[in-house]
Amino acid sequence: MSTLAAATETLRVPAAVDLAAIVVGALTGGLLAAREGFAVSGVLLLAVSGGLGGGLIRDVLLAEGPPVALTNRAYLPAVAITAAVTFFFSGWLSRLTALLVVLDALTLGLFTVIGAQKAQLAGLPSASVVFIGTLTAVGGAVIRDVLLAQRADIVQPGPYNAVAALLGATLLTLLAGPLGVDPIPVALLVIAFVAALRVLSVWRGWEAPVAVDLPGRARSRLAARDRSRRPDGRRRVLRRRMR
């Protein structure tokens, strides 16, 4: 246990990088509120949920004292300033779509690493580390969608979000845990992996897989094979080949 704690201590994300991730999360939440025509209180609320929501859920589940969002003196003021910027400059910021997609993807990777690292420091098993890492990355978006009274993005087909965080948290858990790889390269690799997967899914139009009925597919294929083996089915196949 002490070896794991000593190793994961070096995995700590610098405070400035952590704060930057919170600002970007708040920026995306505030911009969404501005586009929806929310009042200033709505912009502030969605900025808080986007920047601090995942961390709040993580710290409540870990139950290690007051959430960092409340004890750190910089977090709430930074989110409030970001909300003010989005409130007054939403039109200009909306033009930076490509940059915001990249920053949002980097934030997703950072939050994944931060959440998984805290779970490791708490001595949780690997499955819980993956869960906490993923939840930290997407928890703010879930709160945001609940406030917007809409179905959460993470449960709908679309660009990789929770899928990227889940794969990244799993990769971190395997490399920094059982395989014992140095934590710092692991953290950088996971951030790059999650961010690249998110950006590529947006760029290439990749969508998260949806539920499938494997028995139903198997029955359909068997039925199609049986039809093709019948004499009338064979004749149709031959006619198609002769055309």
Short mmCIF file of C-alpha atoms in Angstrom, two decimals:
data_model
loop_
_atom_site.label_atom_id
_atom_site.label_comp_id
_atom_site.label_asym_id
_atom_site.label_seq_id
_atom_site.Cartn_x
_atom_site.Cartn_y
_atom_site.Cartn_z
CA MET A 1 0.00 0.00 0.00
CA SER A 2 2.81 2.43 0.89
CA THR A 3 4.54 1.65 -2.42
CA LEU A 4 1.39 2.49 -4.37
CA ALA A 5 0.89 5.70 -2.43
CA ALA A 6 4.48 6.77 -2.97
CA ALA A 7 4.23 6.07 -6.69
CA THR A 8 0.92 7.83 -7.18
CA GLU A 9 2.09 10.88 -5.26
CA THR A 10 4.30 11.67 -8.27
CA LEU A 11 1.20 11.45 -10.44
CA ARG A 12 -0.27 14.60 -8.93
CA VAL A 13 -1.32 17.06 -11.61
CA PRO A 14 0.17 20.54 -10.98
CA ALA A 15 -2.28 22.99 -9.44
CA ALA A 16 -2.02 25.36 -12.41
CA VAL A 17 -2.90 22.57 -14.87
CA ASP A 18 -5.79 21.45 -12.65
CA LEU A 19 -7.08 25.02 -12.53
CA ALA A 20 -6.78 25.36 -16.31
CA ALA A 21 -8.89 22.22 -16.76
CA ILE A 22 -11.55 23.63 -14.44
CA VAL A 23 -11.59 26.92 -16.36
CA VAL A 24 -12.06 25.14 -19.69
CA GLY A 25 -14.85 23.00 -18.23
CA ALA A 26 -16.52 26.12 -16.87
CA LEU A 27 -16.09 27.81 -20.25
CA THR A 28 -17.91 25.05 -22.12
CA GLY A 29 -20.74 25.04 -19.59
CA GLY A 30 -21.07 28.82 -19.60
CA LEU A 31 -21.07 28.98 -23.41
CA LEU A 32 -23.85 26.41 -23.60
CA ALA A 33 -25.92 28.44 -21.15
CA ALA A 34 -25.29 31.62 -23.14
CA ARG A 35 -26.39 29.92 -26.37
CA GLU A 36 -29.59 28.82 -24.66
CA GLY A 37 -30.29 32.42 -23.63
CA PHE A 38 -29.98 31.79 -19.88
CA ALA A 39 -29.89 34.56 -17.32
CA VAL A 40 -26.64 35.38 -15.53
CA SER A 41 -27.52 32.95 -12.73
CA GLY A 42 -27.98 30.15 -15.29
CA VAL A 43 -24.63 30.93 -16.93
CA LEU A 44 -22.93 30.82 -13.53
CA LEU A 45 -24.67 27.60 -12.54
CA LEU A 46 -23.71 25.76 -15.73
CA ALA A 47 -20.16 27.10 -15.48
CA VAL A 48 -19.91 25.68 -11.95
CA SER A 49 -21.32 22.32 -13.04
CA GLY A 50 -19.01 22.11 -16.06
CA GLY A 51 -15.89 23.09 -14.17
CA LEU A 52 -16.43 21.61 -10.72
CA GLY A 53 -19.30 19.12 -11.00
CA GLY A 54 -17.22 16.01 -11.63
CA GLY A 55 -14.77 16.88 -8.85
CA LEU A 56 -17.60 17.52 -6.39
CA ILE A 57 -19.14 14.12 -7.10
CA ARG A 58 -15.71 12.46 -6.82
CA ASP A 59 -14.88 14.05 -3.47
CA VAL A 60 -18.32 13.26 -2.02
CA LEU A 61 -17.91 9.59 -2.98
CA LEU A 62 -14.37 9.41 -1.60
CA ALA A 63 -15.55 11.07 1.64
CA GLU A 64 -12.13 12.52 2.50
CA GLY A 65 -13.38 15.75 4.00
CA PRO A 66 -14.82 18.85 2.31
CA PRO A 67 -14.61 18.81 -1.51
CA VAL A 68 -11.52 20.46 -2.97
CA ALA A 69 -13.79 22.80 -4.94
CA LEU A 70 -14.80 24.35 -1.61
CA THR A 71 -11.45 24.32 0.17
CA ASN A 72 -9.29 25.65 -2.67
CA ARG A 73 -9.45 29.45 -2.69
CA ALA A 74 -8.85 29.77 -6.43
CA TYR A 75 -11.45 27.40 -7.88
CA LEU A 76 -14.75 29.20 -7.28
CA PRO A 77 -13.41 32.69 -8.15
CA ALA A 78 -11.87 31.28 -11.35
CA VAL A 79 -15.19 29.71 -12.33
CA ALA A 80 -17.05 32.96 -11.55
CA ILE A 81 -14.64 34.99 -13.71
CA THR A 82 -14.97 32.43 -16.53
CA ALA A 83 -18.76 32.66 -16.30
CA ALA A 84 -18.54 36.44 -16.58
CA VAL A 85 -16.33 36.18 -19.66
CA THR A 86 -18.74 33.77 -21.36
CA PHE A 87 -21.68 36.00 -20.40
CA PHE A 88 -20.22 39.09 -22.09
CA PHE A 89 -18.17 37.52 -24.90
CA SER A 90 -20.15 34.40 -25.86
CA GLY A 91 -20.45 35.45 -29.52
CA TRP A 92 -16.71 35.88 -29.95
CA LEU A 93 -15.86 32.70 -28.06
CA SER A 94 -18.34 30.67 -30.12
CA ARG A 95 -16.22 31.34 -33.21
CA LEU A 96 -13.34 29.39 -31.67
CA THR A 97 -15.11 26.05 -32.19
CA ALA A 98 -12.06 24.02 -33.23
CA LEU A 99 -9.96 25.35 -30.37
CA LEU A 100 -12.74 24.69 -27.86
CA VAL A 101 -13.09 21.09 -29.08
CA VAL A 102 -9.36 20.50 -28.52
CA LEU A 103 -9.38 22.19 -25.11
CA ASP A 104 -12.47 20.25 -24.08
CA ALA A 105 -10.78 16.99 -25.13
CA LEU A 106 -7.66 17.84 -23.10
CA THR A 107 -9.87 18.68 -20.13
CA LEU A 108 -11.57 15.30 -20.44
CA GLY A 109 -8.18 13.60 -20.28
CA LEU A 110 -7.01 15.71 -17.35
CA PHE A 111 -10.13 15.08 -15.31
CA THR A 112 -9.84 11.35 -16.03
CA VAL A 113 -6.27 11.28 -14.72
CA ILE A 114 -7.06 13.46 -11.69
CA GLY A 115 -10.03 11.30 -10.67
CA ALA A 116 -8.25 7.99 -11.17
CA GLN A 117 -5.20 9.25 -9.30
CA LYS A 118 -7.27 10.32 -6.27
CA ALA A 119 -8.96 6.93 -6.22
CA GLN A 120 -5.56 5.22 -6.31
CA LEU A 121 -4.29 7.36 -3.45
CA ALA A 122 -7.38 6.34 -1.47
CA GLY A 123 -6.36 2.69 -1.92
CA LEU A 124 -9.47 1.69 -3.89
CA PRO A 125 -9.50 -1.46 -6.05
CA SER A 126 -8.89 -1.20 -9.78
CA ALA A 127 -12.56 -1.29 -10.79
CA SER A 128 -13.31 1.60 -8.44
CA VAL A 129 -10.34 3.57 -9.79
CA VAL A 130 -11.76 3.23 -13.31
CA PHE A 131 -15.22 4.23 -12.11
CA ILE A 132 -14.03 7.31 -10.21
CA GLY A 133 -11.78 8.40 -13.08
CA THR A 134 -14.63 8.16 -15.58
CA LEU A 135 -17.12 9.82 -13.25
CA THR A 136 -14.79 12.74 -12.59
CA ALA A 137 -14.42 13.29 -16.33
CA VAL A 138 -18.13 13.21 -17.24
CA GLY A 139 -19.90 14.06 -13.97
CA GLY A 140 -20.04 17.78 -14.70
CA ALA A 141 -21.62 17.15 -18.11
CA VAL A 142 -24.28 14.95 -16.51
CA ILE A 143 -25.18 17.67 -13.99
CA ARG A 144 -25.25 20.22 -16.82
CA ASP A 145 -27.66 18.11 -18.88
CA VAL A 146 -29.90 17.54 -15.86
CA LEU A 147 -30.07 21.31 -15.33
CA LEU A 148 -30.96 21.71 -19.02
CA ALA A 149 -33.74 19.11 -18.60
CA GLN A 150 -32.42 17.01 -21.45
CA ARG A 151 -31.16 13.47 -21.87
CA ALA A 152 -27.49 13.30 -20.94
CA ASP A 153 -25.07 13.35 -23.87
CA ILE A 154 -23.11 10.42 -22.45
CA VAL A 155 -26.06 8.02 -22.89
CA GLN A 156 -26.75 8.99 -26.51
CA PRO A 157 -24.96 7.93 -29.71
CA GLY A 158 -22.37 10.51 -30.59
CA PRO A 159 -18.65 11.38 -30.36
CA TYR A 160 -16.71 9.52 -27.71
CA ASN A 161 -16.98 11.16 -24.30
CA ALA A 162 -17.60 8.69 -21.50
CA VAL A 163 -16.17 5.94 -23.72
CA ALA A 164 -12.88 7.83 -24.09
CA ALA A 165 -12.71 8.51 -20.34
CA LEU A 166 -13.53 4.89 -19.52
CA LEU A 167 -10.81 3.56 -21.81
CA GLY A 168 -8.32 6.14 -20.50
CA ALA A 169 -9.05 5.31 -16.85
CA THR A 170 -8.70 1.60 -17.61
CA LEU A 171 -5.37 2.20 -19.36
CA LEU A 172 -4.07 4.24 -16.41
CA THR A 173 -5.19 1.60 -13.92
CA LEU A 174 -3.41 -1.17 -15.80
CA LEU A 175 -0.19 0.70 -16.49
CA ALA A 176 0.23 2.47 -13.13
CA GLY A 177 -1.11 -0.47 -11.12
CA PRO A 178 -0.35 -4.11 -12.01
CA LEU A 179 2.27 -3.30 -14.66
CA GLY A 180 4.06 -0.79 -12.42
CA VAL A 181 4.98 1.70 -15.14
CA ASP A 182 6.32 5.08 -13.98
CA PRO A 183 3.26 7.24 -13.14
CA ILE A 184 4.32 10.46 -14.89
CA PRO A 185 4.64 8.95 -18.41
CA VAL A 186 1.42 7.06 -17.73
CA ALA A 187 -0.42 10.29 -16.89
CA LEU A 188 0.85 12.03 -20.03
CA LEU A 189 0.01 9.02 -22.17
CA VAL A 190 -3.54 8.77 -20.80
CA ILE A 191 -4.22 12.49 -21.26
CA ALA A 192 -2.99 12.32 -24.86
CA PHE A 193 -4.92 9.10 -25.51
CA VAL A 194 -8.25 10.38 -24.17
CA ALA A 195 -7.88 13.77 -25.90
CA ALA A 196 -6.93 12.21 -29.25
CA LEU A 197 -9.79 9.71 -29.09
CA ARG A 198 -12.26 12.49 -28.32
CA VAL A 199 -11.00 14.80 -31.10
CA LEU A 200 -10.85 11.99 -33.66
CA SER A 201 -14.40 10.90 -32.85
CA VAL A 202 -15.63 14.47 -33.44
CA TRP A 203 -13.57 14.90 -36.61
CA ARG A 204 -14.31 11.50 -38.17
CA GLY A 205 -17.91 11.23 -36.96
CA TRP A 206 -17.30 8.14 -34.83
CA GLU A 207 -20.17 7.26 -32.53
CA ALA A 208 -20.28 5.24 -29.34
CA PRO A 209 -21.79 1.77 -29.95
CA VAL A 210 -25.44 1.22 -29.14
CA ALA A 211 -27.15 -1.87 -27.76
CA VAL A 212 -27.57 -4.76 -30.22
CA ASP A 213 -29.69 -7.92 -30.19
CA LEU A 214 -27.13 -10.63 -30.92
CA PRO A 215 -29.63 -13.56 -30.78
CA GLY A 216 -31.93 -11.65 -33.14
CA ARG A 217 -29.06 -11.02 -35.57
CA ALA A 218 -28.07 -14.68 -35.43
CA ARG A 219 -31.65 -15.77 -36.15
CA SER A 220 -31.89 -13.37 -39.11
CA ARG A 221 -28.63 -14.66 -40.59
CA LEU A 222 -29.68 -18.28 -40.16
CA ALA A 223 -33.04 -17.54 -41.80
CA ALA A 224 -31.32 -15.80 -44.73
CA ARG A 225 -28.92 -18.75 -45.12
CA ASP A 226 -31.82 -21.23 -45.10
CA ARG A 227 -33.65 -19.25 -47.79
CA SER A 228 -30.56 -19.17 -49.99
CA ARG A 229 -30.22 -22.97 -49.76
CA ARG A 230 -33.76 -23.64 -51.00
CA PRO A 231 -34.16 -24.37 -54.74
CA ASP A 232 -36.05 -21.15 -55.43
CA GLY A 233 -33.46 -19.23 -53.42
CA ARG A 234 -30.63 -20.81 -55.41
CA ARG A 235 -32.28 -19.84 -58.67
CA ARG A 236 -32.56 -16.24 -57.51
CA VAL A 237 -28.90 -16.24 -56.55
CA LEU A 238 -27.94 -17.66 -59.97
CA ARG A 239 -30.06 -15.09 -61.77
CA ARG A 240 -28.39 -12.28 -59.82
CA ARG A 241 -24.95 -13.64 -60.74
CA MET A 242 -25.85 -13.87 -64.43
CA ARG A 243 -26.93 -10.20 -64.61
#
